[in-house]
Amino acid sequence: MAVKPGVQRIDRNNEEAIIQAIIQDGCVIIKNFTDSETVQAANAEVKPYLEADKPWKGDLFPPETRRCANLIGRSKTARDKWLVDPLVQKLTSTFVDKTTSNFYGETKHTYTSKAICSIAMTFDIGPGAKAQRLHRDDKNFHVDHIDQSAMGYRLGSDVMMNIMVPGVRTTYENGATLAVPGSHLWGQDRAPKTQEAICAEMDVTDAWVMLGGLYHAGGANTTENDRRILHGFFFCRGYLRQEENAYLANSTEDVLSWSPEVQRIMGYELSSPNIGFVMFRTPLQHLRGENSDTFGDFDPSQEGK
């Protein structure tokens, strides 16, 4: 009988091993990603929103699930600690950023669309919740997956990456994530089977990372009293439409109080060279009320030489 591969568990200081694990398996658990004090601070910030949430009516979430949407706007800890974590940015730049070159006349120009946060949300799975069906998160972006099983993973073939930070220890019993390592290599026509999935149990200071093309699911919570809390950050390419419309969920005052790095990751800068302007200004210029009548190229690299 074949032995199912487990999820690799690698310390955050070993960046190259983490990247190689994602290339090989489509997922990895990062050890010592954060500390328990930071996790507890985030848990406290989202608690009132989780307690106020209403049961979901549909197939996407079990009704026992509580959610805190707009995590970046509601949790300073999630925003300033995890969203901009240097390791997170290293991983998204490796797997999600997109660089292409084109000619303007006979001059070659190169542009990079940097990853942005598509959605950030806390999930709180209560007792009795059934497991989700195995799925790929990049279904929202209509990705056509080619079979890479023989050729090996091609960097750039995924358009999104997810990072989950547990608010409590996650176990098989309380609904830890189920995943099929290696399924990011599968083509469109191969369906995942439940018996192929493994359970990605995590300690509080860990983080779960997976590519958008990996088959996975939230597990069933078979406990009587435990709640499984996960803080999730989902990144996509900068030229794609974000799943969560954070632009309407946060006030101008709040957005302008964020750090420049948070503003960029949340999509308030342009995706090079020209995606996302407002009346020929960047979103931040618009929010700051800068009304200059002088316009120019957003990306100076495309100016004629």
Coordinates of C-alpha atoms in Angstrom, one line a residue:
M1 CA 0.0 0.0 0.0
A2 CA 1.4 3.4 -1.0
V3 CA 2.3 5.7 1.9
K4 CA 0.7 9.2 1.6
P5 CA 3.2 12.0 1.9
G6 CA 3.0 14.2 4.9
V7 CA 3.3 18.0 5.1
Q8 CA 6.9 19.2 5.5
R9 CA 7.5 21.3 8.6
I10 CA 10.4 23.8 8.3
D11 CA 11.6 26.6 10.5
R12 CA 11.0 30.1 9.2
N13 CA 14.8 30.8 9.1
N14 CA 15.2 28.2 6.3
E15 CA 13.7 30.2 3.4
E16 CA 15.1 28.2 0.6
A17 CA 13.9 24.9 2.1
I18 CA 10.4 26.4 2.5
I19 CA 10.4 27.5 -1.1
Q20 CA 11.5 24.0 -2.3
A21 CA 8.8 22.4 -0.2
I22 CA 6.2 24.5 -1.8
I23 CA 7.6 23.7 -5.3
Q24 CA 7.5 20.0 -4.5
D25 CA 4.3 19.6 -2.5
G26 CA 2.3 22.8 -3.1
C27 CA 2.2 23.4 0.7
V28 CA 4.3 23.6 3.8
I29 CA 4.0 24.3 7.5
I30 CA 6.3 27.0 8.7
K31 CA 7.6 26.5 12.3
N32 CA 8.2 29.5 14.6
F33 CA 6.4 31.8 12.1
T34 CA 5.1 34.0 15.0
D35 CA 4.8 34.0 18.8
S36 CA 1.9 33.2 21.1
E37 CA 1.6 36.8 22.4
T38 CA 1.0 38.1 18.9
V39 CA -1.6 35.3 18.2
Q40 CA -3.4 36.1 21.4
A41 CA -3.5 39.8 20.5
A42 CA -5.1 39.0 17.1
N43 CA -7.5 36.6 18.7
A44 CA -8.7 39.4 21.1
E45 CA -9.1 41.9 18.2
V46 CA -11.3 39.6 16.1
K47 CA -13.4 38.2 19.0
P48 CA -16.2 40.7 19.0
Y49 CA -16.7 40.3 15.2
L50 CA -16.7 36.5 15.4
E51 CA -19.3 36.6 18.2
A52 CA -21.5 39.0 16.1
D53 CA -21.4 36.8 13.0
K54 CA -24.5 35.1 11.7
P55 CA -24.7 31.4 10.4
W56 CA -23.9 31.0 6.7
K57 CA -26.7 29.7 4.5
G58 CA -25.1 27.8 1.7
D59 CA -22.4 25.3 0.8
L60 CA -19.3 27.5 1.1
F61 CA -19.1 27.4 5.0
P62 CA -20.7 25.0 7.5
P63 CA -23.3 26.9 9.6
E64 CA -21.2 26.3 12.7
T65 CA -18.5 28.6 11.2
R66 CA -18.1 32.1 12.4
R67 CA -16.1 34.6 10.3
C68 CA -14.4 38.0 10.7
A69 CA -14.2 39.5 7.3
N70 CA -12.0 42.6 6.5
L71 CA -9.4 41.2 8.8
I72 CA -6.8 43.8 7.7
G73 CA -9.2 46.7 8.7
R74 CA -10.2 45.1 12.0
S75 CA -7.0 43.7 13.4
K76 CA -4.0 45.9 13.7
T77 CA -1.9 42.9 14.7
A78 CA -2.8 41.0 11.6
R79 CA -2.2 44.1 9.5
D80 CA 1.1 45.2 10.9
K81 CA 2.6 41.9 11.9
W82 CA 1.6 39.1 9.5
L83 CA 0.4 40.8 6.3
V84 CA 3.8 42.6 5.9
D85 CA 6.0 39.9 7.3
P86 CA 9.2 39.7 5.3
L87 CA 8.9 36.0 4.8
V88 CA 5.4 36.3 3.5
Q89 CA 6.6 38.9 1.1
K90 CA 9.4 36.7 0.0
L91 CA 7.0 33.8 -0.7
T92 CA 4.5 35.9 -2.6
S93 CA 7.2 37.5 -4.7
T94 CA 8.5 34.1 -5.6
F95 CA 5.3 32.4 -6.5
V96 CA 2.7 35.1 -7.3
D97 CA 4.5 38.2 -8.7
K98 CA 4.3 38.4 -12.5
T99 CA 7.1 39.9 -14.6
T100 CA 6.7 40.3 -18.4
S101 CA 8.6 42.3 -21.1
N102 CA 7.1 44.0 -24.1
F103 CA 8.3 46.3 -26.9
Y104 CA 7.3 50.0 -27.3
G105 CA 8.6 50.4 -30.8
E106 CA 12.1 48.9 -30.7
T107 CA 12.6 49.5 -27.0
K108 CA 12.0 46.6 -24.6
H109 CA 10.3 47.4 -21.3
T110 CA 9.9 45.1 -18.3
Y111 CA 7.0 45.3 -15.8
T112 CA 6.3 43.5 -12.6
S113 CA 2.8 43.2 -11.1
K114 CA 3.3 42.6 -7.4
A115 CA 1.0 40.4 -5.3
I116 CA -1.8 42.0 -3.4
C117 CA -4.1 40.7 -0.7
S118 CA -7.2 39.2 -2.3
I119 CA -9.0 38.5 1.0
A120 CA -8.1 38.4 4.7
M121 CA -10.5 36.7 7.1
T122 CA -10.6 34.8 10.4
F123 CA -12.4 31.5 10.4
D124 CA -13.8 30.1 13.7
I125 CA -15.1 26.5 13.2
G126 CA -17.4 25.3 15.9
P127 CA -18.2 21.8 17.2
G128 CA -20.4 19.7 14.8
A129 CA -19.1 21.4 11.6
K130 CA -18.8 19.1 8.7
A131 CA -15.7 19.0 6.5
Q132 CA -15.6 21.0 3.3
R133 CA -15.3 19.3 0.0
L134 CA -11.8 19.2 -1.4
H135 CA -11.3 22.2 -3.7
R136 CA -8.8 24.6 -5.3
D137 CA -9.0 28.2 -4.1
D138 CA -8.0 29.6 -7.5
K139 CA -11.3 28.5 -9.0
N140 CA -12.3 32.2 -8.5
F141 CA -9.7 33.2 -11.1
H142 CA -10.7 30.6 -13.7
V143 CA -7.2 29.1 -13.9
D144 CA -6.6 26.4 -16.5
H145 CA -4.4 23.8 -14.9
I146 CA -2.1 21.7 -17.1
D147 CA -0.7 18.5 -15.9
Q148 CA 2.8 19.1 -14.5
S149 CA 3.3 15.7 -12.9
A150 CA 6.0 14.6 -15.4
M151 CA 7.7 17.9 -16.1
G152 CA 7.8 19.2 -12.5
Y153 CA 6.3 22.4 -11.2
R154 CA 6.8 25.5 -13.3
L155 CA 7.2 28.7 -11.3
G156 CA 4.6 31.2 -12.4
S157 CA 1.8 28.7 -13.0
D158 CA -0.1 29.7 -9.9
V159 CA -1.8 33.0 -9.5
M160 CA -2.5 32.9 -5.8
M161 CA -1.0 31.8 -2.5
N162 CA -2.6 31.4 0.9
I163 CA -1.2 31.8 4.4
M164 CA -3.0 30.6 7.5
V165 CA -2.0 31.4 11.1
P166 CA -3.8 29.3 13.8
G167 CA -5.4 31.1 16.7
V168 CA -5.4 27.7 18.6
R169 CA -3.7 24.4 18.2
T170 CA -5.4 22.7 15.2
T171 CA -6.0 19.0 15.3
Y172 CA -7.7 16.3 13.2
E173 CA -10.5 16.4 15.8
N174 CA -11.2 20.1 15.8
G175 CA -11.0 20.4 12.0
A176 CA -7.4 21.1 10.9
T177 CA -6.9 21.7 7.2
L178 CA -7.0 18.6 5.0
A179 CA -4.7 18.8 2.0
V180 CA -3.4 16.6 -0.9
P181 CA 0.3 17.3 -1.2
G182 CA 1.4 17.4 -4.8
S183 CA -2.1 18.1 -6.2
H184 CA -0.9 21.5 -7.4
L185 CA 0.8 19.5 -10.3
W186 CA -2.5 17.9 -11.4
G187 CA -4.3 18.9 -14.6
Q188 CA -7.9 19.9 -14.9
D189 CA -9.4 16.5 -15.3
R190 CA -8.1 14.7 -12.2
A191 CA -10.6 14.8 -9.3
P192 CA -9.3 14.6 -5.7
K193 CA -10.3 11.7 -3.5
T194 CA -10.8 12.1 0.3
Q195 CA -8.5 9.2 1.0
E196 CA -5.7 11.0 -0.7
A197 CA -5.8 13.9 1.8
I198 CA -3.7 14.3 4.9
C199 CA -4.3 16.4 8.0
A200 CA -2.1 19.5 8.6
E201 CA -2.2 19.8 12.3
M202 CA -0.5 23.0 13.7
D203 CA 0.8 24.5 16.9
V204 CA -0.2 28.1 17.7
T205 CA 3.1 29.6 16.5
D206 CA 3.0 27.8 13.1
A207 CA 1.7 29.0 9.7
W208 CA 0.2 27.0 6.9
V209 CA 1.2 28.0 3.3
M210 CA -0.3 26.6 0.1
L211 CA -0.6 27.5 -3.5
G212 CA -4.0 28.3 -5.0
G213 CA -3.8 25.2 -7.2
L214 CA -3.6 22.8 -4.2
Y215 CA -6.6 20.7 -3.4
H216 CA -7.6 21.1 0.3
A217 CA -10.5 21.5 2.6
G218 CA -11.4 22.6 6.1
G219 CA -11.7 19.5 8.3
A220 CA -14.7 18.4 10.4
N221 CA -14.9 19.5 14.0
T222 CA -15.9 16.4 15.8
T223 CA -15.2 17.8 19.3
E224 CA -17.9 18.8 21.8
N225 CA -16.4 22.1 23.0
D226 CA -13.3 23.1 20.9
R227 CA -13.4 25.8 18.3
R228 CA -10.8 25.9 15.6
I229 CA -9.6 29.5 14.8
L230 CA -7.5 30.4 11.8
H231 CA -6.4 33.8 10.6
G232 CA -6.2 33.6 6.8
F233 CA -4.4 35.8 4.2
F234 CA -5.1 35.1 0.5
F235 CA -2.8 36.8 -2.1
C236 CA -3.3 37.1 -5.8
R237 CA -1.6 38.8 -8.7
G238 CA -2.0 42.5 -8.7
Y239 CA -3.8 42.7 -12.0
L240 CA -6.6 40.4 -10.9
R241 CA -9.8 41.4 -9.2
Q242 CA -9.7 40.8 -5.4
E243 CA -12.2 38.5 -3.8
E244 CA -12.9 40.8 -1.0
N245 CA -13.8 44.4 -1.8
A246 CA -11.7 46.1 0.9
Y247 CA -12.0 49.4 -0.8
L248 CA -15.6 49.7 0.3
A249 CA -15.1 48.2 3.7
N250 CA -12.5 50.7 5.0
S251 CA -12.8 54.5 5.4
T252 CA -10.4 56.9 3.7
E253 CA -9.2 58.0 7.1
D254 CA -8.3 54.4 8.1
V255 CA -6.6 53.6 4.8
L256 CA -4.4 56.7 5.0
S257 CA -3.4 55.7 8.5
W258 CA -1.9 52.4 7.3
S259 CA 1.8 52.0 6.5
P260 CA 2.8 52.4 2.8
E261 CA 3.6 48.7 2.6
V262 CA 0.1 47.8 3.9
Q263 CA -1.5 50.2 1.4
R264 CA 0.4 48.7 -1.5
I265 CA -0.4 45.1 -0.5
M266 CA -4.1 46.0 -0.2
G267 CA -4.2 47.4 -3.7
Y268 CA -4.0 51.1 -3.2
E269 CA -1.0 51.4 -5.6
L270 CA -1.1 50.5 -9.3
S271 CA -0.3 47.2 -10.8
S272 CA 2.5 48.0 -13.2
P273 CA 2.3 49.5 -15.7
N274 CA -1.3 51.0 -15.6
I275 CA -3.9 48.9 -13.8
G276 CA -6.0 50.6 -11.1
F277 CA -5.8 54.4 -11.6
V278 CA -8.6 56.9 -10.6
M279 CA -9.0 59.8 -13.0
F280 CA -5.3 59.3 -14.0
R281 CA -4.2 59.4 -10.4
T282 CA -3.1 56.6 -8.2
P283 CA -5.7 55.5 -5.6
L284 CA -3.7 57.0 -2.8
Q285 CA -3.4 60.3 -4.6
H286 CA -7.2 60.2 -5.1
L287 CA -7.8 59.5 -1.4
R288 CA -5.4 62.3 -0.3
G289 CA -7.2 64.7 -2.6
E290 CA -4.3 65.5 -4.8
N291 CA -5.8 67.2 -7.9
S292 CA -2.9 68.0 -10.1
D293 CA -3.6 68.8 -13.7
T294 CA -0.2 67.5 -14.8
F295 CA -0.3 63.8 -15.9
G296 CA 2.4 61.4 -16.9
D297 CA 3.2 57.7 -17.2
F298 CA 2.5 55.8 -14.0
D299 CA 5.5 53.5 -14.5
P300 CA 8.6 55.6 -15.5
S301 CA 10.2 52.5 -17.0
Q302 CA 7.9 52.8 -20.1
E303 CA 9.1 56.3 -20.9
G304 CA 10.9 56.6 -24.3
K305 CA 14.6 56.4 -24.2

